[in-house]
Amino acid sequence: MRVLQANIWARSGPYDIRARLLRQEVGLLAPDLIALQEVDSGPGATNQAEELFGPLGYEVVHEPRAGDYRGDPGVAVAARHPVRDRRVLELPHGGVGLAVRVAVGGAEFWFCSATTAHGWPHQEALREDAVVALDAGLTELAAGDDCPPVLAGDFDATPDAASIRFLTGLQSLQGRSTSWADAFALAGEGPPETWSSENPYVAPFAAAVFAQPVHARRIDYVFVGSPFTWRPRVVVRSARVVLKGTAQAAPSDHWGLLADLEVDGIALGGRRGLETWDETARLLWPDQP
């Protein structure tokens, strides 16, 4: 199962060029599921994700958003597999998660495209509130599921930020703790940055706003729900940064993140999780006291 995370920057910049690159490169990568942020509505009854990826055979679920920031137009999910349900998770300070229930092979699970909505480094407190609510909402939504949810999005925070440390189980926030598997941290290949001055649309802003002509951050993620909360059914096989374009033109100001996941890739334990710890040890080392 191939998952793509992509913030597509609405219709900003040289959009005719970007639209062509987005469609071409996504067509070549052929992800099963795409999480999209900064997705514009219109014209008419359509939306940007439907325009771009509908012709490639994707079913698109779109949630429009209103706001002053041009990144607010909406979030979306594009799926090659049947979509059974959809839910919108409203997050504090304008963030949002769009969760759809998808059927892939013999498994059904929730797949969520999310954004915390506040991207400047000094707004981490707002992102902390958003990820706590996001974790609580997805955990409640997927409670009792046999297959863990998959979460992808633009979190505008690097792995050492409190919001990402919370999601990956490295610290608690507001009396809550959780543990999502960060696909790139587990199986990433190549440079990790998804917002970089090597992107022609980022360089002028990094220099003007951050006073950093050379700038690079990993702020886009694919997460898999913890095997300690759900059954250990999903294995992260690989992850890499994609949709990079060239020094002259790129599909978006964010590079994408592609993760290859395998459902039912666990050979031991019958998908029963922590309860198989002692049993697995006895099977592997029967002479152990």
Tab-separated table of C-alpha atoms in Angstrom, residues 20-283:
chain	number	residue	atom	x	y	z
A	20	ARG	CA	1.170	19.574	-15.074
A	21	LEU	CA	4.047	18.432	-12.848
A	22	LEU	CA	1.721	17.347	-10.057
A	23	ARG	CA	-0.390	15.194	-12.350
A	24	GLN	CA	2.610	13.710	-14.157
A	25	GLU	CA	4.620	12.838	-11.070
A	26	VAL	CA	1.670	11.479	-9.083
A	27	GLY	CA	0.754	9.375	-12.103
A	28	LEU	CA	4.229	7.867	-12.152
A	29	LEU	CA	4.335	7.230	-8.395
A	30	ALA	CA	0.822	5.670	-8.451
A	31	PRO	CA	0.039	5.936	-4.720
A	32	ASP	CA	-2.996	4.109	-3.360
A	33	LEU	CA	-3.878	6.958	-0.996
A	34	ILE	CA	-2.981	10.657	-1.106
A	35	ALA	CA	-3.299	13.148	1.752
A	36	LEU	CA	-3.561	16.700	0.401
A	37	GLN	CA	-3.485	20.111	2.064
A	38	GLU	CA	-3.938	23.656	0.729
A	39	VAL	CA	-6.518	22.386	-1.747
A	40	ASP	CA	-8.559	25.074	-3.470
A	41	SER	CA	-12.270	24.903	-4.199
A	42	GLY	CA	-13.816	25.632	-7.581
A	43	PRO	CA	-14.347	26.716	-10.126
A	44	GLY	CA	-17.965	25.640	-9.963
A	45	ALA	CA	-18.807	22.476	-8.068
A	46	THR	CA	-15.384	20.895	-8.460
A	47	ASN	CA	-12.183	21.279	-6.443
A	48	GLN	CA	-8.474	21.350	-7.187
A	49	ALA	CA	-7.802	17.755	-6.094
A	50	GLU	CA	-10.604	16.457	-8.310
A	51	GLU	CA	-9.262	18.458	-11.259
A	52	LEU	CA	-5.742	17.120	-10.772
A	53	PHE	CA	-6.283	13.509	-9.799
A	54	GLY	CA	-9.804	12.568	-10.838
A	55	PRO	CA	-8.556	11.917	-14.399
A	56	LEU	CA	-6.004	9.481	-12.927
A	57	GLY	CA	-8.776	7.338	-11.466
A	58	TYR	CA	-8.856	8.635	-7.897
A	59	GLU	CA	-11.972	9.108	-5.809
A	60	VAL	CA	-11.575	12.504	-4.127
A	61	VAL	CA	-13.041	13.585	-0.789
A	62	HIS	CA	-12.635	17.322	-0.168
A	63	GLU	CA	-13.272	19.531	2.851
A	64	PRO	CA	-13.261	23.260	2.001
A	65	ARG	CA	-12.002	25.696	4.609
A	66	ALA	CA	-12.484	29.407	4.994
A	67	GLY	CA	-9.803	31.755	6.312
A	68	ASP	CA	-7.570	34.701	5.680
A	69	TYR	CA	-4.428	32.703	4.930
A	70	ARG	CA	-4.198	31.506	1.326
A	71	GLY	CA	-3.369	28.009	2.542
A	72	ASP	CA	-6.819	27.695	4.071
A	73	PRO	CA	-8.830	26.629	0.991
A	74	GLY	CA	-9.161	23.029	2.131
A	75	VAL	CA	-7.863	19.542	2.729
A	76	ALA	CA	-8.566	16.418	0.692
A	77	VAL	CA	-7.977	12.706	0.335
A	78	ALA	CA	-7.607	10.955	-3.015
A	79	ALA	CA	-8.050	7.173	-3.010
A	80	ARG	CA	-7.776	4.340	-5.524
A	81	HIS	CA	-9.730	2.128	-3.140
A	82	PRO	CA	-13.373	2.281	-1.978
A	83	VAL	CA	-14.203	5.034	0.518
A	84	ARG	CA	-16.780	3.853	3.077
A	85	ASP	CA	-17.193	6.911	5.303
A	86	ARG	CA	-15.809	10.386	6.041
A	87	ARG	CA	-15.431	12.464	9.209
A	88	VAL	CA	-14.094	15.975	9.808
A	89	LEU	CA	-12.017	16.547	12.950
A	90	GLU	CA	-12.056	20.205	13.940
A	91	LEU	CA	-8.814	21.084	15.712
A	92	PRO	CA	-8.021	24.075	17.942
A	93	HIS	CA	-6.837	27.324	16.325
A	94	GLY	CA	-8.159	26.465	12.863
A	95	GLY	CA	-6.501	23.115	12.239
A	96	VAL	CA	-8.434	20.274	10.641
A	97	GLY	CA	-8.267	16.569	9.952
A	98	LEU	CA	-10.263	14.893	7.180
A	99	ALA	CA	-10.577	11.176	7.926
A	100	VAL	CA	-11.979	8.682	5.447
A	101	ARG	CA	-12.595	5.004	6.006
A	102	VAL	CA	-11.043	3.039	3.169
A	103	ALA	CA	-11.094	-0.611	2.182
A	104	VAL	CA	-7.737	-1.902	0.951
A	105	GLY	CA	-7.692	-5.598	0.183
A	106	GLY	CA	-9.319	-7.316	3.104
A	107	ALA	CA	-8.677	-4.488	5.574
A	108	GLU	CA	-10.672	-1.384	6.478
A	109	PHE	CA	-9.085	1.512	8.337
A	110	TRP	CA	-9.201	5.291	8.760
A	111	PHE	CA	-6.886	7.425	6.649
A	112	CYS	CA	-6.549	11.057	7.697
A	113	SER	CA	-5.204	14.153	5.954
A	114	ALA	CA	-4.416	16.846	8.508
A	115	THR	CA	-2.938	20.273	9.004
A	116	THR	CA	-2.304	22.152	12.224
A	117	ALA	CA	-2.840	25.428	10.281
A	118	HIS	CA	-0.119	27.460	12.024
A	119	GLY	CA	3.258	27.234	10.373
A	120	TRP	CA	5.581	29.818	11.889
A	121	PRO	CA	8.232	28.581	14.323
A	122	HIS	CA	6.963	30.772	17.171
A	123	GLN	CA	3.481	29.139	17.055
A	124	GLU	CA	4.404	25.751	18.461
A	125	ALA	CA	2.006	26.153	21.417
A	126	LEU	CA	-0.883	26.286	18.938
A	127	ARG	CA	0.376	23.166	17.165
A	128	GLU	CA	0.618	21.374	20.495
A	129	ASP	CA	-3.082	21.990	21.152
A	130	ALA	CA	-3.905	20.791	17.644
A	131	VAL	CA	-2.019	17.474	17.800
A	132	VAL	CA	-3.445	16.585	21.207
A	133	ALA	CA	-6.948	17.045	19.805
A	134	LEU	CA	-6.040	15.205	16.601
A	135	ASP	CA	-4.699	12.197	18.475
A	136	ALA	CA	-7.759	12.102	20.733
A	137	GLY	CA	-10.151	12.376	17.791
A	138	LEU	CA	-8.497	9.686	15.680
A	139	THR	CA	-8.051	7.346	18.645
A	140	GLU	CA	-11.762	7.612	19.431
A	141	LEU	CA	-12.739	7.220	15.784
A	142	ALA	CA	-10.625	4.085	15.303
A	143	ALA	CA	-11.338	2.547	18.713
A	144	GLY	CA	-11.885	-1.174	18.382
A	145	ASP	CA	-10.540	-1.370	14.836
A	146	ASP	CA	-8.432	-4.371	13.928
A	147	CYS	CA	-6.223	-2.265	11.625
A	148	PRO	CA	-4.455	0.920	12.795
A	149	PRO	CA	-5.303	4.307	11.287
A	150	VAL	CA	-2.841	6.082	9.004
A	151	LEU	CA	-2.280	9.815	9.458
A	152	ALA	CA	-0.519	12.087	6.972
A	153	GLY	CA	-0.169	15.829	6.819
A	154	ASP	CA	1.649	19.113	6.873
A	155	PHE	CA	2.466	19.683	10.545
A	156	ASP	CA	4.773	22.693	10.061
A	157	ALA	CA	7.057	21.302	12.774
A	158	THR	CA	10.370	19.464	12.709
A	159	PRO	CA	10.824	16.079	14.446
A	160	ASP	CA	12.377	17.723	17.517
A	161	ALA	CA	9.334	19.965	18.102
A	162	ALA	CA	7.062	19.152	21.030
A	163	SER	CA	4.078	18.489	18.742
A	164	ILE	CA	5.936	15.795	16.783
A	165	ARG	CA	7.667	14.413	19.860
A	166	PHE	CA	4.189	13.983	21.352
A	167	LEU	CA	2.848	12.136	18.310
A	168	THR	CA	5.839	9.790	18.228
A	169	GLY	CA	5.707	8.940	21.936
A	170	LEU	CA	8.771	10.901	23.052
A	171	GLN	CA	6.917	13.221	25.426
A	172	SER	CA	3.485	13.852	26.874
A	173	LEU	CA	1.368	16.971	26.404
A	174	GLN	CA	-1.519	18.193	28.537
A	175	GLY	CA	-1.475	14.987	30.568
A	176	ARG	CA	-1.859	12.806	27.478
A	177	SER	CA	0.610	10.473	25.781
A	178	THR	CA	0.439	8.495	22.564
A	179	SER	CA	2.736	6.741	20.093
A	180	TRP	CA	2.429	6.947	16.310
A	181	ALA	CA	5.069	5.394	14.056
A	182	ASP	CA	6.863	8.033	11.943
A	183	ALA	CA	7.360	6.339	8.562
A	184	PHE	CA	10.450	8.313	7.583
A	185	ALA	CA	12.106	7.857	10.974
A	186	LEU	CA	11.606	4.097	10.672
A	187	ALA	CA	12.492	3.498	7.032
A	188	GLY	CA	13.492	6.774	5.412
A	189	GLU	CA	15.864	6.803	2.471
A	190	GLY	CA	17.780	9.878	1.338
A	191	PRO	CA	17.510	13.495	2.554
A	192	PRO	CA	14.445	14.026	4.786
A	193	GLU	CA	13.616	17.699	4.224
A	194	THR	CA	10.256	18.586	2.637
A	195	TRP	CA	10.498	22.405	2.798
A	196	SER	CA	13.854	23.555	1.492
A	197	SER	CA	15.559	26.530	-0.121
A	198	GLU	CA	16.562	24.112	-2.874
A	199	ASN	CA	12.926	24.382	-3.966
A	200	PRO	CA	12.644	27.411	-6.277
A	201	TYR	CA	9.416	28.544	-4.580
A	202	VAL	CA	10.849	28.373	-1.062
A	203	ALA	CA	14.218	30.086	-1.522
A	204	PRO	CA	12.977	33.719	-1.748
A	205	PHE	CA	10.684	33.312	1.259
A	206	ALA	CA	13.328	31.599	3.400
A	207	ALA	CA	15.739	34.448	2.682
A	208	ALA	CA	13.212	37.246	3.186
A	209	VAL	CA	11.229	35.885	6.151
A	210	PHE	CA	13.671	33.602	7.994
A	211	ALA	CA	16.849	35.508	7.059
A	212	GLN	CA	18.176	32.119	5.925
A	213	PRO	CA	19.225	31.883	2.274
A	214	VAL	CA	19.979	28.219	3.017
A	215	HIS	CA	17.076	26.592	4.820
A	216	ALA	CA	15.732	23.023	5.103
A	217	ARG	CA	13.150	21.386	7.387
A	218	ARG	CA	11.213	18.127	7.549
A	219	ILE	CA	7.639	19.211	8.248
A	220	ASP	CA	5.500	16.689	6.277
A	221	TYR	CA	4.796	13.251	7.716
A	222	VAL	CA	3.156	9.869	7.317
A	223	PHE	CA	2.285	8.204	10.633
A	224	VAL	CA	0.909	4.733	11.394
A	225	GLY	CA	-1.147	4.078	14.521
A	226	SER	CA	0.763	2.400	17.326
A	227	PRO	CA	0.775	-1.427	17.586
A	228	PHE	CA	0.316	-0.871	21.326
A	229	THR	CA	-3.083	0.748	20.692
A	230	TRP	CA	-4.149	-1.243	17.628
A	231	ARG	CA	-3.092	-4.660	16.398
A	232	PRO	CA	0.360	-4.747	14.767
A	233	ARG	CA	-0.858	-5.186	11.196
A	234	VAL	CA	0.992	-2.481	9.243
A	235	VAL	CA	4.723	-2.535	8.510
A	236	VAL	CA	6.575	0.510	7.164
A	237	ARG	CA	8.755	-0.792	4.334
A	238	SER	CA	10.209	2.438	2.936
A	239	ALA	CA	9.804	6.211	2.845
A	240	ARG	CA	11.350	8.933	0.708
A	241	VAL	CA	10.911	12.546	-0.340
A	242	VAL	CA	9.332	12.941	-3.800
A	243	LEU	CA	7.715	15.567	-6.064
A	244	LYS	CA	10.958	17.535	-6.091
A	245	GLY	CA	10.917	18.792	-9.678
A	246	THR	CA	13.967	20.793	-10.717
A	247	ALA	CA	15.792	23.948	-9.682
A	248	GLN	CA	13.557	25.836	-12.123
A	249	ALA	CA	10.119	24.328	-11.445
A	250	ALA	CA	8.605	22.069	-8.806
A	251	PRO	CA	5.094	20.675	-8.287
A	252	SER	CA	4.631	22.696	-5.066
A	253	ASP	CA	6.503	24.699	-2.455
A	254	HIS	CA	6.444	21.533	-0.310
A	255	TRP	CA	8.104	18.384	-1.557
A	256	GLY	CA	6.000	15.274	-1.055
A	257	LEU	CA	6.584	12.274	1.185
A	258	LEU	CA	5.979	8.778	-0.163
A	259	ALA	CA	5.682	5.783	2.175
A	260	ASP	CA	5.286	2.136	1.231
A	261	LEU	CA	3.323	0.257	3.878
A	262	GLU	CA	2.480	-3.435	4.047
A	263	VAL	CA	-0.725	-4.664	5.639
A	264	ASP	CA	-0.370	-8.014	7.389
A	265	GLY	CA	3.396	-8.015	7.002
A	266	ILE	CA	3.976	-9.438	10.511
A	267	ALA	CA	5.179	-13.043	10.482
A	268	LEU	CA	4.959	-13.689	14.252
A	269	GLY	CA	2.329	-13.331	16.918
A	270	GLY	CA	-0.868	-13.685	14.919
A	271	ARG	CA	-1.424	-9.905	15.083
A	272	ARG	CA	-2.116	-10.091	18.839
A	273	GLY	CA	0.427	-7.473	19.860
A	274	LEU	CA	1.975	-7.090	23.294
A	275	GLU	CA	0.313	-10.212	24.694
A	276	THR	CA	2.555	-12.337	22.457
A	277	TRP	CA	5.819	-11.078	24.012
A	278	ASP	CA	6.397	-14.072	26.305
A	279	GLU	CA	4.923	-16.536	23.819
A	280	THR	CA	7.292	-15.363	21.076
A	281	ALA	CA	10.277	-15.743	23.404
A	282	ARG	CA	9.260	-19.336	24.206
A	283	LEU	CA	8.916	-20.155	20.502
